[in-house]
GROMACS .gro file of C-alpha atoms in nm:
model
  370
    1MET     CA    1   6.660   3.939   4.873
    2ALA     CA    2   6.332   3.767   4.966
    3GLY     CA    3   6.443   3.739   5.329
    4ARG     CA    4   6.518   4.111   5.347
    5ASP     CA    5   6.176   4.191   5.200
    6VAL     CA    6   6.012   3.987   5.477
    7LEU     CA    7   6.212   4.165   5.747
    8ARG     CA    8   6.105   4.501   5.603
    9ALA     CA    9   5.738   4.401   5.579
   10ASP     CA   10   5.487   4.526   5.832
   11LEU     CA   11   5.387   4.314   6.130
   12GLU     CA   12   5.064   4.192   5.970
   13VAL     CA   13   5.250   4.046   5.669
   14GLN     CA   14   5.509   3.883   5.894
   15ASN     CA   15   5.234   3.733   6.109
   16ASP     CA   16   5.053   3.592   5.802
   17LEU     CA   17   5.376   3.438   5.677
   18TYR     CA   18   5.448   3.283   6.017
   19ASP     CA   19   5.098   3.134   6.022
   20LEU     CA   20   5.138   2.990   5.673
   21MET     CA   21   5.468   2.828   5.765
   22THR     CA   22   5.351   2.671   6.090
   23LYS     CA   23   4.975   2.620   6.093
   24SER     CA   24   4.759   2.348   5.950
   25ALA     CA   25   4.542   2.441   5.654
   26ARG     CA   26   4.229   2.405   5.868
   27SER     CA   27   4.364   2.631   6.141
   28PHE     CA   28   4.469   2.894   5.888
   29LEU     CA   29   4.142   2.885   5.693
   30ASP     CA   30   3.932   2.894   6.011
   31GLY     CA   31   4.074   3.239   6.069
   32TRP     CA   32   3.945   3.364   5.735
   33PHE     CA   33   3.624   3.178   5.647
   34GLU     CA   34   3.311   3.039   5.810
   35ASN     CA   35   3.159   2.828   5.532
   36GLU     CA   36   3.289   2.470   5.527
   37HIS     CA   37   3.262   2.439   5.149
   38ILE     CA   38   3.464   2.757   5.090
   39LYS     CA   39   3.729   2.622   5.325
   40ALA     CA   40   3.734   2.299   5.124
   41VAL     CA   41   3.789   2.481   4.793
   42PHE     CA   42   4.102   2.645   4.933
   43GLY     CA   43   4.195   2.347   5.149
   44PHE     CA   44   4.223   2.124   4.844
   45ASP     CA   45   4.542   2.306   4.750
   46ALA     CA   46   4.687   2.207   5.088
   47VAL     CA   47   4.666   1.835   5.010
   48VAL     CA   48   4.749   1.830   4.639
   49GLY     CA   49   5.060   1.616   4.617
   50ASN     CA   50   5.076   1.619   4.996
   51TYR     CA   51   5.029   1.290   5.178
   52ALA     CA   52   4.882   1.458   5.484
   53SER     CA   53   4.562   1.579   5.642
   54PRO     CA   54   4.447   1.942   5.624
   55ASP     CA   55   4.492   1.920   6.003
   56THR     CA   56   4.866   1.848   5.968
   57PRO     CA   57   5.084   2.138   6.092
   58GLY     CA   58   5.259   2.302   5.797
   59SER     CA   59   4.994   2.205   5.543
   60ALA     CA   60   4.901   2.573   5.514
   61TYR     CA   61   5.231   2.629   5.332
   62VAL     CA   62   5.142   2.373   5.065
   63LEU     CA   63   4.824   2.575   5.006
   64LEU     CA   64   5.037   2.888   4.962
   65HIS     CA   65   5.275   2.707   4.727
   66HIS     CA   66   4.992   2.629   4.487
   67VAL     CA   67   4.889   2.992   4.451
   68PHE     CA   68   5.239   3.131   4.394
   69GLY     CA   69   5.317   3.300   4.066
   70GLU     CA   70   5.093   3.437   3.796
   71LEU     CA   71   4.965   3.375   3.445
   72ASP     CA   72   4.937   3.663   3.198
   73GLY     CA   73   4.957   3.906   3.489
   74GLU     CA   74   4.689   3.735   3.697
   75LYS     CA   75   4.835   3.636   4.032
   76GLY     CA   76   4.770   3.282   4.150
   77ALA     CA   77   4.623   3.173   3.816
   78TRP     CA   78   4.692   2.843   3.642
   79GLY     CA   79   4.658   2.775   3.271
   80HIS     CA   80   4.619   2.501   3.013
   81ALA     CA   81   4.885   2.446   2.747
   82VAL     CA   82   4.717   2.409   2.407
   83GLY     CA   83   4.835   2.077   2.267
   84GLY     CA   84   4.879   1.926   2.612
   85MET     CA   85   5.168   1.945   2.857
   86GLY     CA   86   5.400   1.811   2.590
   87ALA     CA   87   5.355   2.139   2.405
   88ILE     CA   88   5.561   2.308   2.677
   89THR     CA   89   5.863   2.083   2.633
   90GLN     CA   90   5.831   2.100   2.254
   91THR     CA   91   5.844   2.481   2.273
   92MET     CA   92   6.148   2.458   2.499
   93ALA     CA   93   6.312   2.214   2.259
   94GLN     CA   94   6.253   2.447   1.965
   95ALA     CA   95   6.410   2.738   2.152
   96CYS     CA   96   6.712   2.524   2.242
   97SER     CA   97   6.754   2.400   1.885
   98GLU     CA   98   6.756   2.758   1.759
   99HIS     CA   99   7.061   2.814   1.980
  100GLY     CA  100   7.243   2.506   1.854
  101VAL     CA  101   7.163   2.274   2.144
  102GLU     CA  102   7.173   1.902   2.064
  103ILE     CA  103   6.878   1.715   2.216
  104ARG     CA  104   6.882   1.338   2.249
  105THR     CA  105   6.589   1.126   2.359
  106ASP     CA  106   6.579   0.750   2.426
  107ALA     CA  107   6.922   0.795   2.582
  108GLU     CA  108   6.876   0.665   2.935
  109VAL     CA  109   7.152   0.746   3.180
  110ALA     CA  110   7.291   0.447   3.367
  111SER     CA  111   7.541   0.630   3.589
  112ILE     CA  112   7.730   0.952   3.646
  113THR     CA  113   8.108   0.926   3.641
  114ILE     CA  114   8.301   1.095   3.922
  115LYS     CA  115   8.676   1.150   3.966
  116ASP     CA  116   8.846   1.338   4.249
  117LYS     CA  117   8.507   1.458   4.380
  118ALA     CA  118   8.423   1.619   4.044
  119VAL     CA  119   8.180   1.513   3.771
  120MET     CA  120   8.336   1.377   3.452
  121GLY     CA  121   8.025   1.292   3.251
  122VAL     CA  122   7.753   1.029   3.218
  123VAL     CA  123   7.734   0.671   3.096
  124LEU     CA  124   7.424   0.567   2.900
  125THR     CA  125   7.261   0.227   2.931
  126SER     CA  126   7.399   0.160   2.583
  127GLY     CA  127   7.751   0.189   2.728
  128GLU     CA  128   7.826   0.520   2.558
  129LEU     CA  129   8.027   0.767   2.766
  130ILE     CA  130   7.945   1.136   2.730
  131THR     CA  131   8.209   1.356   2.892
  132ALA     CA  132   8.112   1.686   3.053
  133HIS     CA  133   8.244   1.941   3.300
  134SER     CA  134   7.891   2.012   3.422
  135VAL     CA  135   7.588   1.788   3.462
  136ALA     CA  136   7.243   1.921   3.557
  137ALA     CA  137   7.022   1.647   3.701
  138ASN     CA  138   6.644   1.673   3.684
  139VAL     CA  139   6.575   1.339   3.857
  140THR     CA  140   6.480   1.314   4.223
  141PRO     CA  141   6.774   1.365   4.462
  142LYS     CA  142   6.727   1.014   4.598
  143MET     CA  143   6.750   0.861   4.253
  144LEU     CA  144   7.051   1.079   4.172
  145TYR     CA  145   7.259   0.992   4.477
  146GLN     CA  146   7.134   0.639   4.546
  147GLN     CA  147   7.105   0.496   4.195
  148LEU     CA  148   7.318   0.696   3.952
  149ILE     CA  149   7.630   0.760   4.162
  150SER     CA  150   7.854   0.501   4.328
  151PRO     CA  151   7.819   0.508   4.709
  152GLU     CA  152   8.193   0.565   4.754
  153ASP     CA  153   8.163   0.894   4.564
  154VAL     CA  154   7.901   1.035   4.802
  155PRO     CA  155   8.021   1.162   5.144
  156ASN     CA  156   7.866   0.958   5.427
  157ASP     CA  157   7.705   1.252   5.606
  158PHE     CA  158   7.544   1.377   5.285
  159ALA     CA  159   7.430   1.025   5.191
  160GLN     CA  160   7.262   0.990   5.532
  161LYS     CA  161   7.079   1.319   5.485
  162ILE     CA  162   6.955   1.214   5.142
  163ALA     CA  163   6.842   0.877   5.280
  164SER     CA  164   6.637   1.046   5.552
  165THR     CA  165   6.446   1.283   5.323
  166ARG     CA  166   6.078   1.206   5.294
  167TYR     CA  167   5.901   1.120   4.969
  168GLY     CA  168   5.546   1.024   4.880
  169SER     CA  169   5.266   1.255   4.772
  170GLY     CA  170   4.975   1.014   4.811
  171THR     CA  171   4.881   1.071   4.447
  172PHE     CA  172   4.691   0.842   4.209
  173ARG     CA  173   4.624   0.946   3.848
  174LEU     CA  174   4.363   0.839   3.596
  175ASN     CA  175   4.370   0.967   3.238
  176VAL     CA  176   4.032   0.885   3.088
  177ALA     CA  177   3.879   0.892   2.740
  178LEU     CA  178   3.507   0.977   2.747
  179SER     CA  179   3.223   0.935   2.497
  180GLU     CA  180   3.048   1.241   2.641
  181LEU     CA  181   3.091   1.512   2.902
  182PRO     CA  182   3.003   1.435   3.266
  183ASP     CA  183   2.641   1.511   3.353
  184PHE     CA  184   2.663   1.656   3.703
  185THR     CA  185   2.354   1.639   3.920
  186CYS     CA  186   2.417   1.991   4.053
  187LEU     CA  187   2.455   2.135   3.701
  188PRO     CA  188   2.280   1.892   3.464
  189GLY     CA  189   2.359   1.844   3.097
  190THR     CA  190   2.622   1.693   2.868
  191ASP     CA  191   2.641   2.001   2.648
  192LEU     CA  192   2.954   2.209   2.708
  193GLN     CA  193   2.908   2.441   3.004
  194GLU     CA  194   3.141   2.674   3.193
  195HIS     CA  195   3.207   2.430   3.478
  196HIS     CA  196   3.334   2.169   3.228
  197GLN     CA  197   3.619   2.407   3.148
  198SER     CA  198   3.720   2.449   3.512
  199GLY     CA  199   3.895   2.247   3.777
  200ILE     CA  200   3.619   2.036   3.937
  201ILE     CA  201   3.697   1.941   4.297
  202MET     CA  202   3.511   1.651   4.456
  203ALA     CA  203   3.583   1.690   4.827
  204PRO     CA  204   3.309   1.890   5.000
  205THR     CA  205   3.472   1.958   5.337
  206LEU     CA  206   3.804   1.953   5.519
  207GLU     CA  207   3.662   1.672   5.731
  208TYR     CA  208   3.615   1.468   5.412
  209MET     CA  209   3.982   1.529   5.326
  210ASP     CA  210   4.098   1.431   5.674
  211ARG     CA  211   3.895   1.108   5.652
  212ALA     CA  212   4.059   1.025   5.317
  213PHE     CA  213   4.403   1.056   5.474
  214MET     CA  214   4.304   0.847   5.777
  215ASP     CA  215   4.171   0.574   5.547
  216ALA     CA  216   4.496   0.569   5.352
  217LYS     CA  217   4.700   0.543   5.670
  218GLN     CA  218   4.492   0.247   5.786
  219GLN     CA  219   4.432   0.045   5.468
  220GLY     CA  220   4.642   0.206   5.194
  221TRP     CA  221   4.376   0.403   5.006
  222ALA     CA  222   4.082   0.634   5.072
  223ASN     CA  223   3.738   0.476   5.062
  224LYS     CA  224   3.618   0.812   4.928
  225PRO     CA  225   3.918   0.974   4.760
  226ILE     CA  226   3.972   1.344   4.703
  227VAL     CA  227   3.929   1.393   4.328
  228GLU     CA  228   4.002   1.685   4.100
  229MET     CA  229   3.874   1.651   3.744
  230LEU     CA  230   4.009   1.850   3.452
  231ILE     CA  231   3.866   1.814   3.099
  232PRO     CA  232   4.130   1.979   2.876
  233SER     CA  233   3.951   1.881   2.553
  234THR     CA  234   3.687   2.143   2.637
  235VAL     CA  235   3.942   2.417   2.576
  236ASP     CA  236   4.162   2.234   2.324
  237ASP     CA  237   3.966   2.025   2.073
  238SER     CA  238   4.287   1.880   1.925
  239LEU     CA  239   4.305   1.637   2.217
  240ALA     CA  240   4.004   1.419   2.128
  241PRO     CA  241   3.781   1.324   1.832
  242ALA     CA  242   3.476   1.540   1.770
  243GLY     CA  243   3.207   1.476   2.027
  244GLN     CA  244   3.442   1.291   2.262
  245HIS     CA  245   3.665   1.411   2.543
  246VAL     CA  246   3.965   1.336   2.760
  247CYS     CA  247   3.977   1.407   3.130
  248SER     CA  248   4.241   1.370   3.399
  249LEU     CA  249   4.158   1.269   3.754
  250PHE     CA  250   4.411   1.382   4.012
  251CYS     CA  251   4.334   1.182   4.324
  252GLN     CA  252   4.440   1.174   4.691
  253GLN     CA  253   4.502   0.990   4.932
  254PHE     CA  254   4.685   0.669   4.839
  255ALA     CA  255   4.973   0.536   5.046
  256PRO     CA  256   5.311   0.566   4.872
  257THR     CA  257   5.420   0.243   5.043
  258LEU     CA  258   5.174  -0.031   5.126
  259SER     CA  259   5.198  -0.268   5.419
  260ALA     CA  260   5.404  -0.585   5.386
  261GLY     CA  261   5.278  -0.830   5.128
  262GLN     CA  262   5.065  -0.575   4.942
  263SER     CA  263   5.141  -0.423   4.603
  264TRP     CA  264   4.976  -0.150   4.398
  265ASP     CA  265   4.994  -0.389   4.103
  266ASP     CA  266   4.731  -0.600   4.281
  267LEU     CA  267   4.531  -0.323   4.449
  268LYS     CA  268   4.493  -0.085   4.153
  269PRO     CA  269   4.143  -0.218   4.065
  270LYS     CA  270   4.018  -0.134   4.418
  271ALA     CA  271   4.162   0.217   4.395
  272VAL     CA  272   4.011   0.274   4.050
  273GLU     CA  273   3.673   0.149   4.173
  274ALA     CA  274   3.682   0.394   4.465
  275ILE     CA  275   3.774   0.685   4.236
  276VAL     CA  276   3.512   0.609   3.972
  277SER     CA  277   3.251   0.566   4.245
  278VAL     CA  278   3.321   0.915   4.381
  279VAL     CA  279   3.296   1.075   4.036
  280SER     CA  280   2.982   0.880   3.949
  281SER     CA  281   2.817   0.994   4.271
  282HIS     CA  282   2.836   1.348   4.132
  283ALA     CA  283   2.798   1.264   3.761
  284PRO     CA  284   2.594   0.941   3.723
  285ASN     CA  285   2.675   0.902   3.352
  286PHE     CA  286   3.051   0.900   3.410
  287LYS     CA  287   3.118   0.527   3.443
  288ALA     CA  288   2.915   0.434   3.133
  289SER     CA  289   3.090   0.703   2.927
  290ILE     CA  290   3.442   0.566   2.985
  291LEU     CA  291   3.601   0.450   2.658
  292GLY     CA  292   3.940   0.372   2.808
  293MET     CA  293   4.181   0.485   3.073
  294ARG     CA  294   4.543   0.490   3.177
  295VAL     CA  295   4.598   0.414   3.544
  296LEU     CA  296   4.901   0.543   3.735
  297SER     CA  297   4.938   0.428   4.095
  298PRO     CA  298   5.216   0.564   4.319
  299LEU     CA  299   5.423   0.262   4.214
  300ASP     CA  300   5.356   0.328   3.844
  301LEU     CA  301   5.458   0.692   3.889
  302GLU     CA  302   5.788   0.572   4.036
  303ARG     CA  303   5.857   0.301   3.776
  304GLU     CA  304   5.746   0.490   3.465
  305LEU     CA  305   5.838   0.848   3.550
  306GLY     CA  306   6.117   0.805   3.805
  307LEU     CA  307   5.916   0.976   4.080
  308THR     CA  308   6.055   0.829   4.402
  309GLY     CA  309   5.761   0.710   4.611
  310GLY     CA  310   5.532   0.844   4.339
  311ASP     CA  311   5.613   1.193   4.469
  312ILE     CA  312   5.516   1.456   4.213
  313PHE     CA  313   5.722   1.718   4.401
  314HIS     CA  314   6.048   1.515   4.417
  315GLY     CA  315   6.027   1.529   4.798
  316ALA     CA  316   5.782   1.641   5.064
  317MET     CA  317   5.704   2.013   5.064
  318THR     CA  318   5.744   2.060   5.438
  319LEU     CA  319   5.937   2.325   5.628
  320ASP     CA  320   6.228   2.090   5.698
  321GLN     CA  321   6.268   2.031   5.322
  322LEU     CA  322   6.228   2.383   5.183
  323TRP     CA  323   6.458   2.672   5.084
  324ALA     CA  324   6.812   2.613   5.215
  325ALA     CA  325   6.705   2.261   5.319
  326ARG     CA  326   6.598   2.151   4.971
  327PRO     CA  327   6.700   1.882   4.899
  328VAL     CA  328   6.887   1.877   5.234
  329PHE     CA  329   7.001   2.145   5.475
  330ASP     CA  330   7.289   2.367   5.358
  331TYR     CA  331   7.261   2.240   4.999
  332GLY     CA  332   6.988   2.470   4.872
  333ASP     CA  333   7.218   2.638   4.616
  334TYR     CA  334   7.147   2.382   4.339
  335ARG     CA  335   7.471   2.195   4.410
  336GLY     CA  336   7.565   1.892   4.616
  337PRO     CA  337   7.908   1.780   4.741
  338ILE     CA  338   8.032   1.684   4.392
  339ARG     CA  339   8.185   1.962   4.182
  340GLY     CA  340   8.012   2.024   3.852
  341LEU     CA  341   7.693   1.838   3.948
  342TYR     CA  342   7.382   2.055   3.977
  343HIS     CA  343   7.022   1.999   4.091
  344CYS     CA  344   6.773   2.149   3.843
  345GLY     CA  345   6.454   1.954   3.920
  346SER     CA  346   6.168   1.986   4.166
  347GLY     CA  347   6.387   1.843   4.440
  348ALA     CA  348   6.560   2.184   4.443
  349HIS     CA  349   6.419   2.519   4.560
  350PRO     CA  350   6.137   2.618   4.524
  351GLY     CA  351   6.002   2.270   4.453
  352GLY     CA  352   5.736   2.136   4.217
  353GLY     CA  353   5.441   2.294   4.042
  354VAL     CA  354   5.545   2.330   3.675
  355THR     CA  355   5.706   2.668   3.737
  356GLY     CA  356   6.040   2.596   3.572
  357LEU     CA  357   6.204   2.794   3.852
  358PRO     CA  358   6.441   2.523   3.980
  359GLY     CA  359   6.581   2.485   3.628
  360LYS     CA  360   6.602   2.860   3.569
  361ASN     CA  361   6.781   2.918   3.898
  362ALA     CA  362   7.019   2.626   3.844
  363ALA     CA  363   7.101   2.753   3.493
  364GLU     CA  364   7.192   3.094   3.635
  365VAL     CA  365   7.424   2.931   3.890
  366ILE     CA  366   7.591   2.724   3.617
  367LEU     CA  367   7.630   3.015   3.374
  368MET     CA  368   7.772   3.244   3.640
  369GLY     CA  369   8.021   2.980   3.741
  370LYS     CA  370   7.919   3.000   4.104
   0.00000   0.00000   0.00000
């Protein structure tokens, strides 16, 4: 359906789409804007979760991906879930429970059982076997086929394709508790202001973003990282005590895999220092206002959340890993080579971004018995 719409579109629309699929973010934005700071505002979306430079061909698509969809009828808008991101899953859980769905937590899956190329169920780490005719997997495709399924149950050609897919979003996260709001030199004051309720991007130019990526390629982390600050407690006061705040720092670029002999367990302090230094250069009171923080390096994101390579998208969002090629070519229909096993996570089309679309689409395939 979407392909037919593109074919029917006028030449200008087709040309814009071609540019977005093939050009770098810089090349695309140069055709629309002159001001370097305006380019940076849009260019940030090209490197979010993308271990690449805004000069990398194809990075324009990642920009497009981040402005897909709508919120309350406003195209390209993002929103904040009151109660935090967990409020979304709690709402989903309530809806499921109303329909008689049994939900179990603290039930880690150790393996998926396969017989005659068809799924039979899952085995928990406790040893319990849960039989099923269908299993929908929300983990990364690499984790699914390399850790949860025996190698002999995965066809060699498919296993090789999975092994060659690229992961690693260059992302580093800090969740910070603050005694007061950041006092930005460009907009002074610790009283609540409009900018405190917005996404605050600390990366003034595309050149700055390119330098961050080059640093990460050379030494493992950016000397001056790309930082986006969100302060959700300014729109949801249930998240922090009165007068205090929580903020999240979404940071790029940090190498998913460090050079031999180096570990993020050892280098986290250097990365945190670089991030805090960038924020403090814009808001001098930031460092002194920190009450505590949770640090998530690419390695922590993999170990704690199962994100292969710390990849928030469950695989690089590049043209060779999109649509019919997500997770690998010719398996973009939410199924792999094992009957009854479905892909419902961000490693399936259309990828990450908290849209819920991979799960929705996979559910439709399962329910229709396709």
